[in-house]
Amino acid sequence: MLENQLELRGLINEMVESNSESAYKNLFKILFNPIKNFSFGIVKSWELAEEVASDILFMLWQNREKLLEVKNLKYYAFIAARNRSLNILKKDLGKEIVYLDQIDVDIHIDYSNPELILLQGELKQQLEEAIETLPKQCKLVFKLIKEDGFSYKEVAEILDISPKTVDAHLVNAIRKLAVVLKAEFNIRNN
């Protein structure tokens, strides 16, 4: 995670110092899919999720000089994506306030992660099915921590919940997933 932050910081510096479109393109490649996948979990539309991701990345370009003050760019981008996604839902649903726990979150797992590439066939399918059975917030916490690499504190702030609640959701997710994995390994070992 720290290496990724340093890479993002370098790209921001390059964007600010020389208005580098090449640095922006690299930033876009790094952040677009994670932001799109996160937003999709909220807005339930790939088209809207792509629009959110594009809007956020364009906003980063427009405000690149202000980004020098941002400590964690990925975290900042996810907060902006959350807010933009919730605003879209609020507009579409005609509600004054939309809370994340009211939204049925879909998780799109990016299998380019080396750990997840190892999961094959039935085990991968069973794991995906187990993840889908997790409660809404639990699924989202699991994804943000395990796939996107955010800390408990960052996830708590992104979702506007306490760090203890984040911990409880993650423990719940891991327990449920461990049951699936344990059952699968017991079947394979017999």
PDB file of N, CA and C in Angstrom, residues 105-108 127-135 139:
ATOM      1  N   VAL A 105     -25.165  -3.621  -1.828  1.00  0.00           N
ATOM      2  CA  VAL A 105     -23.876  -3.438  -2.468  1.00  0.00           C
ATOM      3  C   VAL A 105     -23.467  -4.692  -3.219  1.00  0.00           C
ATOM      4  N   ASP A 106     -23.077  -4.525  -4.464  1.00  0.00           N
ATOM      5  CA  ASP A 106     -22.518  -5.616  -5.253  1.00  0.00           C
ATOM      6  C   ASP A 106     -21.014  -5.450  -5.285  1.00  0.00           C
ATOM      7  N   ILE A 107     -20.306  -6.530  -5.112  1.00  0.00           N
ATOM      8  CA  ILE A 107     -18.848  -6.491  -5.120  1.00  0.00           C
ATOM      9  C   ILE A 107     -18.362  -7.125  -6.411  1.00  0.00           C
ATOM     10  N   HIS A 108     -17.516  -6.412  -7.119  1.00  0.00           N
ATOM     11  CA  HIS A 108     -16.891  -6.931  -8.329  1.00  0.00           C
ATOM     12  C   HIS A 108     -15.426  -7.158  -7.993  1.00  0.00           C
ATOM     13  N   LEU A 127     -16.236 -19.401  -3.109  1.00  0.00           N
ATOM     14  CA  LEU A 127     -15.833 -18.195  -2.386  1.00  0.00           C
ATOM     15  C   LEU A 127     -16.667 -17.001  -2.836  1.00  0.00           C
ATOM     16  N   GLU A 128     -16.875 -16.860  -4.148  1.00  0.00           N
ATOM     17  CA  GLU A 128     -17.705 -15.765  -4.658  1.00  0.00           C
ATOM     18  C   GLU A 128     -19.130 -15.867  -4.122  1.00  0.00           C
ATOM     19  N   GLU A 129     -19.668 -17.087  -4.099  1.00  0.00           N
ATOM     20  CA  GLU A 129     -21.022 -17.281  -3.579  1.00  0.00           C
ATOM     21  C   GLU A 129     -21.085 -16.934  -2.097  1.00  0.00           C
ATOM     22  N   ALA A 130     -20.050 -17.315  -1.350  1.00  0.00           N
ATOM     23  CA  ALA A 130     -20.006 -16.998   0.079  1.00  0.00           C
ATOM     24  C   ALA A 130     -19.920 -15.484   0.294  1.00  0.00           C
ATOM     25  N   ILE A 131     -19.128 -14.808  -0.527  1.00  0.00           N
ATOM     26  CA  ILE A 131     -19.015 -13.344  -0.425  1.00  0.00           C
ATOM     27  C   ILE A 131     -20.363 -12.706  -0.712  1.00  0.00           C
ATOM     28  N   GLU A 132     -21.091 -13.238  -1.696  1.00  0.00           N
ATOM     29  CA  GLU A 132     -22.404 -12.682  -2.041  1.00  0.00           C
ATOM     30  C   GLU A 132     -23.421 -12.846  -0.917  1.00  0.00           C
ATOM     31  N   THR A 133     -23.236 -13.842  -0.056  1.00  0.00           N
ATOM     32  CA  THR A 133     -24.186 -14.049   1.039  1.00  0.00           C
ATOM     33  C   THR A 133     -23.898 -13.142   2.233  1.00  0.00           C
ATOM     34  N   LEU A 134     -22.757 -12.468   2.217  1.00  0.00           N
ATOM     35  CA  LEU A 134     -22.426 -11.576   3.331  1.00  0.00           C
ATOM     36  C   LEU A 134     -23.405 -10.403   3.364  1.00  0.00           C
ATOM     37  N   PRO A 135     -23.673  -9.888   4.551  1.00  0.00           N
ATOM     38  CA  PRO A 135     -24.499  -8.683   4.640  1.00  0.00           C
ATOM     39  C   PRO A 135     -23.858  -7.533   3.853  1.00  0.00           C
ATOM     40  N   LYS A 139     -19.839  -7.051   3.160  1.00  0.00           N
ATOM     41  CA  LYS A 139     -19.244  -7.243   1.829  1.00  0.00           C
ATOM     42  C   LYS A 139     -18.369  -6.053   1.452  1.00  0.00           C
TER      43      LYS A 139
END
